[in-house]
Short mmCIF file of C-alpha atoms in Angstrom, two decimals:
data_model
loop_
_atom_site.label_atom_id
_atom_site.label_comp_id
_atom_site.label_asym_id
_atom_site.label_seq_id
_atom_site.Cartn_x
_atom_site.Cartn_y
_atom_site.Cartn_z
CA MET A 1 9.28 -104.38 6.73
CA ARG A 2 9.42 -105.56 3.15
CA LYS A 3 9.57 -102.78 0.59
CA ASN A 4 8.15 -102.91 -2.90
CA LYS A 5 11.09 -103.54 -5.21
CA ASN A 6 9.47 -101.91 -8.19
CA LYS A 7 9.73 -98.14 -8.27
CA ARG A 8 6.27 -96.71 -7.93
CA GLN A 9 5.32 -93.82 -10.14
CA PRO A 10 2.17 -91.72 -9.96
CA ALA A 11 -0.62 -93.52 -11.80
CA LYS A 12 -1.39 -92.50 -15.36
CA ARG A 13 -4.75 -90.90 -15.83
CA LYS A 14 -6.54 -93.32 -18.09
CA ALA A 15 -9.48 -95.65 -17.94
CA ALA A 16 -8.57 -98.72 -15.95
CA SER A 17 -10.33 -101.57 -14.28
CA GLN A 18 -10.80 -103.01 -10.87
CA THR A 19 -11.25 -106.27 -12.69
CA GLN A 20 -9.93 -106.34 -16.23
CA ASN A 21 -13.20 -105.43 -17.93
CA SER A 22 -15.04 -102.91 -15.76
CA LYS A 23 -14.27 -99.18 -15.87
CA ARG A 24 -13.27 -97.27 -12.79
CA PRO A 25 -16.19 -95.68 -10.96
CA CYS A 26 -16.27 -91.93 -10.75
CA SER A 27 -15.27 -90.22 -7.53
CA ASP A 28 -17.92 -90.68 -4.87
CA SER A 29 -17.34 -87.39 -3.10
CA PRO A 30 -20.09 -84.80 -2.65
CA LYS A 31 -19.46 -81.62 -4.61
CA ARG A 32 -19.15 -78.60 -2.40
CA THR A 33 -21.91 -76.07 -2.97
CA GLU A 34 -20.88 -72.56 -1.96
CA ASN A 35 -23.39 -70.67 0.13
CA PRO A 36 -22.23 -67.35 1.63
CA GLN A 37 -24.81 -67.68 4.42
CA LEU A 38 -23.28 -70.95 5.69
CA THR A 39 -19.97 -71.43 7.49
CA PRO A 40 -17.44 -73.90 6.01
CA PHE A 41 -18.39 -76.42 8.72
CA GLU A 42 -22.10 -76.04 8.02
CA ILE A 43 -21.42 -76.65 4.34
CA PHE A 44 -19.25 -79.67 5.15
CA PHE A 45 -21.79 -81.31 7.45
CA LYS A 46 -24.59 -80.59 5.00
CA GLU A 47 -22.60 -82.49 2.39
CA ILE A 48 -21.67 -85.57 4.42
CA GLU A 49 -25.09 -85.86 6.02
CA LYS A 50 -26.51 -86.50 2.56
CA PHE A 51 -25.22 -90.01 3.10
CA SER A 52 -28.20 -91.66 4.80
CA LYS A 53 -26.07 -94.46 6.22
CA LEU A 54 -23.85 -92.08 8.19
CA HIS A 55 -24.17 -91.97 11.98
CA MET A 56 -22.44 -89.77 14.58
CA LYS A 57 -22.83 -90.16 18.32
CA ASP A 58 -21.37 -86.70 19.00
CA ARG A 59 -21.55 -84.27 16.09
CA ASP A 60 -20.03 -81.45 18.13
CA ARG A 61 -17.02 -83.61 18.95
CA VAL A 62 -16.48 -84.34 15.25
CA GLN A 63 -16.62 -80.63 14.48
CA GLU A 64 -14.16 -79.90 17.30
CA ILE A 65 -11.66 -82.44 15.93
CA LEU A 66 -12.01 -81.17 12.37
CA GLN A 67 -11.65 -77.57 13.48
CA SER A 68 -8.38 -78.36 15.22
CA MET A 69 -7.10 -80.39 12.26
CA GLN A 70 -8.10 -77.66 9.81
CA LYS A 71 -6.26 -75.04 11.85
CA ALA A 72 -3.09 -77.16 11.92
CA GLY A 73 -3.13 -77.59 8.14
CA SER A 74 -2.91 -80.58 5.82
CA LYS A 75 0.89 -80.76 6.20
CA THR A 76 0.27 -82.19 9.68
CA LEU A 77 -2.12 -84.88 8.39
CA GLN A 78 -1.54 -88.58 7.82
CA VAL A 79 -4.08 -91.28 6.95
CA ILE A 80 -4.00 -94.76 8.48
CA SER A 81 -6.37 -97.34 7.03
CA ASP A 82 -7.27 -100.98 7.16
CA PHE A 83 -7.63 -102.63 3.74
CA ASP A 84 -10.04 -105.57 3.52
CA MET A 85 -13.65 -104.40 3.82
CA THR A 86 -12.45 -100.85 4.54
CA LEU A 87 -10.78 -99.69 1.34
CA THR A 88 -12.31 -102.66 -0.47
CA ARG A 89 -16.01 -103.33 -0.81
CA PHE A 90 -17.78 -105.72 1.53
CA GLU A 91 -20.27 -106.76 -1.12
CA TYR A 92 -21.31 -105.97 -4.68
CA ASN A 93 -24.73 -106.72 -6.18
CA GLY A 94 -25.61 -108.70 -3.08
CA LYS A 95 -22.52 -110.91 -3.26
CA ARG A 96 -19.63 -110.84 -0.80
CA CYS A 97 -16.41 -109.47 -2.25
CA PRO A 98 -13.15 -111.31 -1.58
CA THR A 99 -10.53 -110.33 0.97
CA CYS A 100 -6.81 -110.67 0.20
CA HIS A 101 -6.85 -114.21 1.57
CA ASN A 102 -10.01 -115.01 -0.39
CA ILE A 103 -8.43 -113.85 -3.65
CA LEU A 104 -5.70 -116.43 -3.27
CA GLU A 105 -7.97 -119.11 -1.86
CA ARG A 106 -10.33 -118.87 -4.84
CA SER A 107 -7.58 -118.90 -7.44
CA ASP A 108 -6.21 -121.72 -9.57
CA ALA A 109 -3.11 -121.75 -7.37
CA ILE A 110 -5.04 -123.59 -4.64
CA SER A 111 -6.22 -127.18 -4.80
CA SER A 112 -9.89 -128.03 -4.27
CA ASP A 113 -9.02 -129.89 -1.07
CA CYS A 114 -7.21 -126.85 0.31
CA LYS A 115 -10.09 -124.57 -0.65
CA LYS A 116 -12.44 -126.82 1.30
CA LYS A 117 -10.24 -126.70 4.40
CA LEU A 118 -9.84 -122.91 4.20
CA GLN A 119 -13.62 -122.52 3.91
CA GLU A 120 -14.07 -124.71 6.98
CA LEU A 121 -11.72 -122.40 8.89
CA LEU A 122 -13.67 -119.36 7.73
CA ASP A 123 -16.98 -120.92 8.77
CA LYS A 124 -15.57 -121.70 12.21
CA TYR A 125 -13.63 -118.55 13.06
CA TYR A 126 -15.36 -115.64 11.29
CA PRO A 127 -18.46 -115.85 13.52
CA ILE A 128 -16.10 -115.68 16.50
CA GLU A 129 -14.33 -112.61 15.05
CA ILE A 130 -17.57 -110.61 14.84
CA ASP A 131 -19.25 -112.02 17.99
CA SER A 132 -20.08 -108.99 20.13
CA THR A 133 -20.56 -111.16 23.24
CA LEU A 134 -16.90 -112.21 23.34
CA SER A 135 -14.08 -110.03 24.62
CA VAL A 136 -10.92 -109.30 22.64
CA GLU A 137 -9.00 -111.37 25.17
CA GLU A 138 -11.24 -114.35 24.45
CA LYS A 139 -10.99 -113.88 20.68
CA LEU A 140 -7.25 -113.26 20.44
CA PRO A 141 -5.88 -116.83 20.76
CA LEU A 142 -8.56 -118.06 18.38
CA MET A 143 -7.64 -115.46 15.77
CA VAL A 144 -3.98 -116.48 16.03
CA GLU A 145 -5.07 -120.09 15.61
CA TRP A 146 -7.12 -119.21 12.50
CA TRP A 147 -4.43 -117.18 10.74
CA THR A 148 -1.70 -119.70 11.60
CA LYS A 149 -3.67 -122.67 10.26
CA ALA A 150 -4.63 -120.77 7.10
CA HIS A 151 -1.03 -119.74 6.40
CA GLU A 152 0.20 -123.29 6.94
CA LEU A 153 -2.30 -124.54 4.39
CA LEU A 154 -1.21 -121.91 1.88
CA VAL A 155 2.49 -122.68 2.35
CA ASN A 156 1.82 -126.36 1.69
CA GLN A 157 0.33 -125.41 -1.69
CA LYS A 158 3.75 -124.34 -3.05
CA ILE A 159 2.24 -121.17 -4.49
CA LYS A 160 4.30 -119.46 -7.19
CA LYS A 161 5.02 -115.75 -6.97
CA ALA A 162 4.53 -115.43 -10.72
CA GLY A 163 0.88 -116.45 -10.37
CA LEU A 164 -0.20 -113.74 -7.92
CA ALA A 165 -0.92 -111.08 -10.55
CA LYS A 166 -3.23 -113.46 -12.42
CA ALA A 167 -5.01 -114.43 -9.21
CA VAL A 168 -5.82 -110.76 -8.56
CA LYS A 169 -6.72 -110.04 -12.19
CA ASP A 170 -9.16 -112.97 -12.28
CA SER A 171 -10.73 -112.12 -8.93
CA GLU A 172 -13.82 -110.11 -8.08
CA ALA A 173 -11.92 -107.81 -5.72
CA LYS A 174 -13.25 -104.25 -5.78
CA LEU A 175 -12.05 -101.11 -4.08
CA ARG A 176 -14.86 -98.95 -2.74
CA ASP A 177 -16.41 -96.39 -5.09
CA GLY A 178 -14.46 -93.15 -4.90
CA TYR A 179 -11.11 -94.93 -4.47
CA GLN A 180 -9.43 -93.05 -7.32
CA TYR A 181 -10.09 -89.65 -5.74
CA PHE A 182 -9.02 -90.99 -2.33
CA PHE A 183 -5.62 -92.31 -3.47
CA ASP A 184 -4.91 -89.59 -6.05
CA HIS A 185 -5.86 -86.64 -3.84
CA LEU A 186 -3.74 -87.85 -0.95
CA ASN A 187 -0.79 -88.29 -3.30
CA GLU A 188 -1.27 -84.91 -4.94
CA HIS A 189 -1.13 -83.24 -1.51
CA SER A 190 1.79 -85.41 -0.31
CA ILE A 191 -0.27 -86.84 2.56
CA PRO A 192 1.13 -90.19 3.75
CA LEU A 193 -1.21 -93.18 3.57
CA LEU A 194 -0.38 -96.17 5.76
CA ILE A 195 -2.37 -99.28 4.89
CA PHE A 196 -2.30 -101.55 7.93
CA SER A 197 -3.68 -104.96 7.04
CA ALA A 198 -4.04 -108.43 8.53
CA GLY A 199 -4.36 -109.70 4.96
CA ILE A 200 -1.60 -110.73 2.57
CA GLY A 201 0.66 -107.82 1.64
CA ASP A 202 1.70 -109.26 -1.73
CA ILE A 203 -1.95 -109.58 -2.80
CA LEU A 204 -2.88 -106.19 -1.34
CA GLU A 205 -0.11 -104.46 -3.28
CA GLU A 206 -1.15 -106.19 -6.47
CA VAL A 207 -4.75 -105.01 -6.08
CA ILE A 208 -3.77 -101.35 -5.78
CA ARG A 209 -1.09 -101.73 -8.46
CA GLN A 210 -3.59 -103.12 -10.97
CA THR A 211 -6.02 -100.28 -10.21
CA GLU A 212 -3.11 -97.87 -10.81
CA VAL A 213 -3.22 -96.12 -7.44
CA PHE A 214 -0.04 -97.48 -5.82
CA HIS A 215 1.50 -94.04 -5.39
CA PRO A 216 4.81 -93.15 -3.70
CA ASN A 217 3.01 -91.86 -0.58
CA VAL A 218 1.62 -95.34 0.20
CA LYS A 219 3.24 -97.64 2.76
CA VAL A 220 1.90 -101.10 3.62
CA ILE A 221 2.26 -103.05 6.86
CA SER A 222 0.89 -106.56 6.40
CA ASN A 223 1.68 -110.28 6.25
CA TYR A 224 4.17 -110.81 3.44
CA MET A 225 5.04 -114.05 1.71
CA ASP A 226 8.58 -115.41 1.69
CA PHE A 227 9.55 -117.10 -1.57
CA ASP A 228 12.52 -119.35 -2.25
CA GLU A 229 15.00 -118.83 -5.09
CA SER A 230 12.59 -120.54 -7.49
CA GLY A 231 9.77 -118.16 -6.60
CA VAL A 232 7.81 -120.74 -4.59
CA LEU A 233 6.15 -119.82 -1.29
CA LYS A 234 8.08 -121.31 1.62
CA ALA A 235 6.77 -119.28 4.59
CA PHE A 236 5.34 -115.97 5.74
CA LYS A 237 7.74 -113.25 6.90
CA GLY A 238 8.03 -111.77 10.37
CA GLU A 239 5.46 -111.63 13.11
CA LEU A 240 1.88 -112.59 12.31
CA ILE A 241 -0.48 -109.63 11.98
CA HIS A 242 -4.10 -110.42 12.72
CA ILE A 243 -7.16 -108.34 13.39
CA TYR A 244 -6.57 -107.94 17.13
CA ASN A 245 -2.82 -107.31 17.39
CA LYS A 246 -2.47 -104.19 15.26
CA LYS A 247 -1.44 -102.24 18.35
CA GLU A 248 1.63 -104.43 18.69
CA GLY A 249 2.27 -104.11 14.96
CA ALA A 250 2.10 -100.33 15.21
CA LEU A 251 4.56 -100.26 18.09
CA LEU A 252 6.97 -102.51 16.17
CA ASN A 253 7.03 -99.98 13.32
CA THR A 254 8.10 -96.95 15.30
CA GLY A 255 10.62 -96.07 12.58
CA HIS A 256 7.78 -95.30 10.17
CA PHE A 257 6.04 -93.06 12.68
CA GLN A 258 9.30 -91.39 13.64
CA GLU A 259 9.70 -90.30 10.02
CA LEU A 260 6.23 -88.74 10.24
CA ARG A 261 6.70 -87.09 13.64
CA THR A 262 5.41 -83.78 12.29
CA ARG A 263 2.23 -85.50 11.08
CA THR A 264 0.41 -85.25 14.39
CA ASN A 265 -3.15 -85.35 13.04
CA VAL A 266 -4.62 -88.68 11.94
CA LEU A 267 -7.58 -89.75 9.85
CA LEU A 268 -8.17 -93.41 10.72
CA LEU A 269 -10.36 -95.77 8.68
CA GLY A 270 -11.34 -99.27 9.81
CA ASP A 271 -14.05 -101.87 9.83
CA SER A 272 -13.40 -103.58 13.17
CA LEU A 273 -12.79 -102.55 16.75
CA GLY A 274 -9.30 -104.01 16.39
CA ASP A 275 -8.49 -101.32 13.83
CA LEU A 276 -8.80 -98.61 16.46
CA ASN A 277 -5.24 -99.39 17.66
CA MET A 278 -3.56 -98.83 14.28
CA ALA A 279 -2.44 -95.31 15.24
CA ASP A 280 -0.91 -96.25 18.59
CA GLY A 281 2.59 -95.73 17.21
CA VAL A 282 1.95 -92.12 16.15
CA GLN A 283 4.22 -89.77 18.09
CA ASP A 284 2.83 -86.69 19.83
CA MET A 285 -0.59 -87.19 18.28
CA GLU A 286 -2.79 -84.12 18.65
CA ASN A 287 -6.04 -85.18 16.95
CA ILE A 288 -7.51 -88.33 15.49
CA LEU A 289 -10.76 -88.64 13.54
CA LYS A 290 -11.96 -92.24 13.38
CA ILE A 291 -14.32 -93.41 10.61
CA GLY A 292 -15.67 -96.95 10.92
CA PHE A 293 -17.38 -99.11 8.31
CA LEU A 294 -19.94 -101.41 9.93
CA ASN A 295 -20.52 -104.05 7.27
CA ASP A 296 -22.06 -107.03 9.02
CA LYS A 297 -24.10 -107.98 12.13
CA VAL A 298 -25.25 -104.38 12.36
CA GLU A 299 -27.75 -104.48 15.21
CA GLU A 300 -25.48 -106.50 17.48
CA ARG A 301 -22.48 -104.22 16.95
CA LYS A 302 -23.91 -100.79 16.17
CA GLN A 303 -23.65 -99.35 19.69
CA SER A 304 -20.07 -100.50 20.22
CA TYR A 305 -19.08 -98.87 16.92
CA LEU A 306 -20.84 -95.63 17.80
CA ASP A 307 -19.04 -95.65 21.15
CA SER A 308 -15.65 -96.21 19.49
CA TYR A 309 -15.70 -94.42 16.11
CA ASP A 310 -16.46 -90.73 15.58
CA ILE A 311 -18.31 -91.46 12.34
CA VAL A 312 -19.93 -94.81 11.54
CA LEU A 313 -20.99 -95.83 8.04
CA ILE A 314 -23.47 -98.69 8.08
CA LYS A 315 -23.52 -100.99 5.06
CA HIS A 316 -22.07 -98.16 3.00
CA GLU A 317 -19.91 -99.17 0.04
CA THR A 318 -18.23 -95.89 -0.90
CA LEU A 319 -15.35 -93.69 0.25
CA GLY A 320 -17.52 -90.61 -0.12
CA VAL A 321 -17.27 -89.51 3.51
CA PRO A 322 -13.49 -89.97 3.88
CA ASN A 323 -13.10 -88.16 0.55
CA ALA A 324 -15.19 -85.25 1.81
CA VAL A 325 -13.09 -85.04 4.98
CA ILE A 326 -9.83 -85.11 3.02
CA ARG A 327 -11.02 -82.48 0.57
CA PHE A 328 -12.27 -80.26 3.38
CA LEU A 329 -8.92 -80.41 5.17
CA THR A 330 -6.87 -79.82 2.02
CA ASP A 331 -9.06 -77.17 0.42
CA SER A 332 -9.24 -75.21 3.68
CA ASN A 333 -5.50 -74.46 3.61
#
């Protein structure tokens, strides 16, 4: 897997922007209110249940998982997360926010004809991706077809590596509110964060670099661009990662999970049912708490998400709940 060549240092604490002009939002994490008459779990659930868009099929099961993770301690914890529409916002002020692919597709690096063709692919394949009446087996070849065609179009554009930073800077990409606490707190407690994305790794890294949260504890598995000696895109590296083959991607990166063999407790964040397989490479896993963001086609997909994720956040644009979980597990030690 491609490594970031630039040495990553902990982000400086200063006002920064998700786009170049807007200030970082404050941490969206409920403040713990001490009450000697309540147990730590009662306090925790009282805090997260303030989020009206939070749903749990089995509250007792969530408490059981958290109790076991708390007992094991934060040194056994790792976080595995999707990126697009999980760590990033789905929409802002009623307008859809761009994914990693969208950032590039909407930039000056892409011709108008290519933009039109990429939009046609999106219009054709996205409804298939979120169609609850189709099985994963039915969707899989179509997702491969979508990603392959999109990447071929991008390669033909002769995109320059030097232009990626500007494409991100000029975009409307936004991490979810509370992102600074999420990234900083994990780093401060030396908790590994694996971002597992079917997007474009080069763009993903640039987004978190420009928001100054690309800390040393972050590892990215994604689709990376391959540039020639002149810095022009010539291909995409390695095996294609798409929304429904993250299990295979996880199993191909056993070296990463081997290094974290003592991190047997997992907090998993995703926005699709395909994200549920991101932790399949974790060795000797003891507990996994799965938080799912249901952003679109809510009524059609709500039950399947409740059946698959421990906590479901419906049309919720913050990291408040994951932040509360992380703080609970770290502050309890």
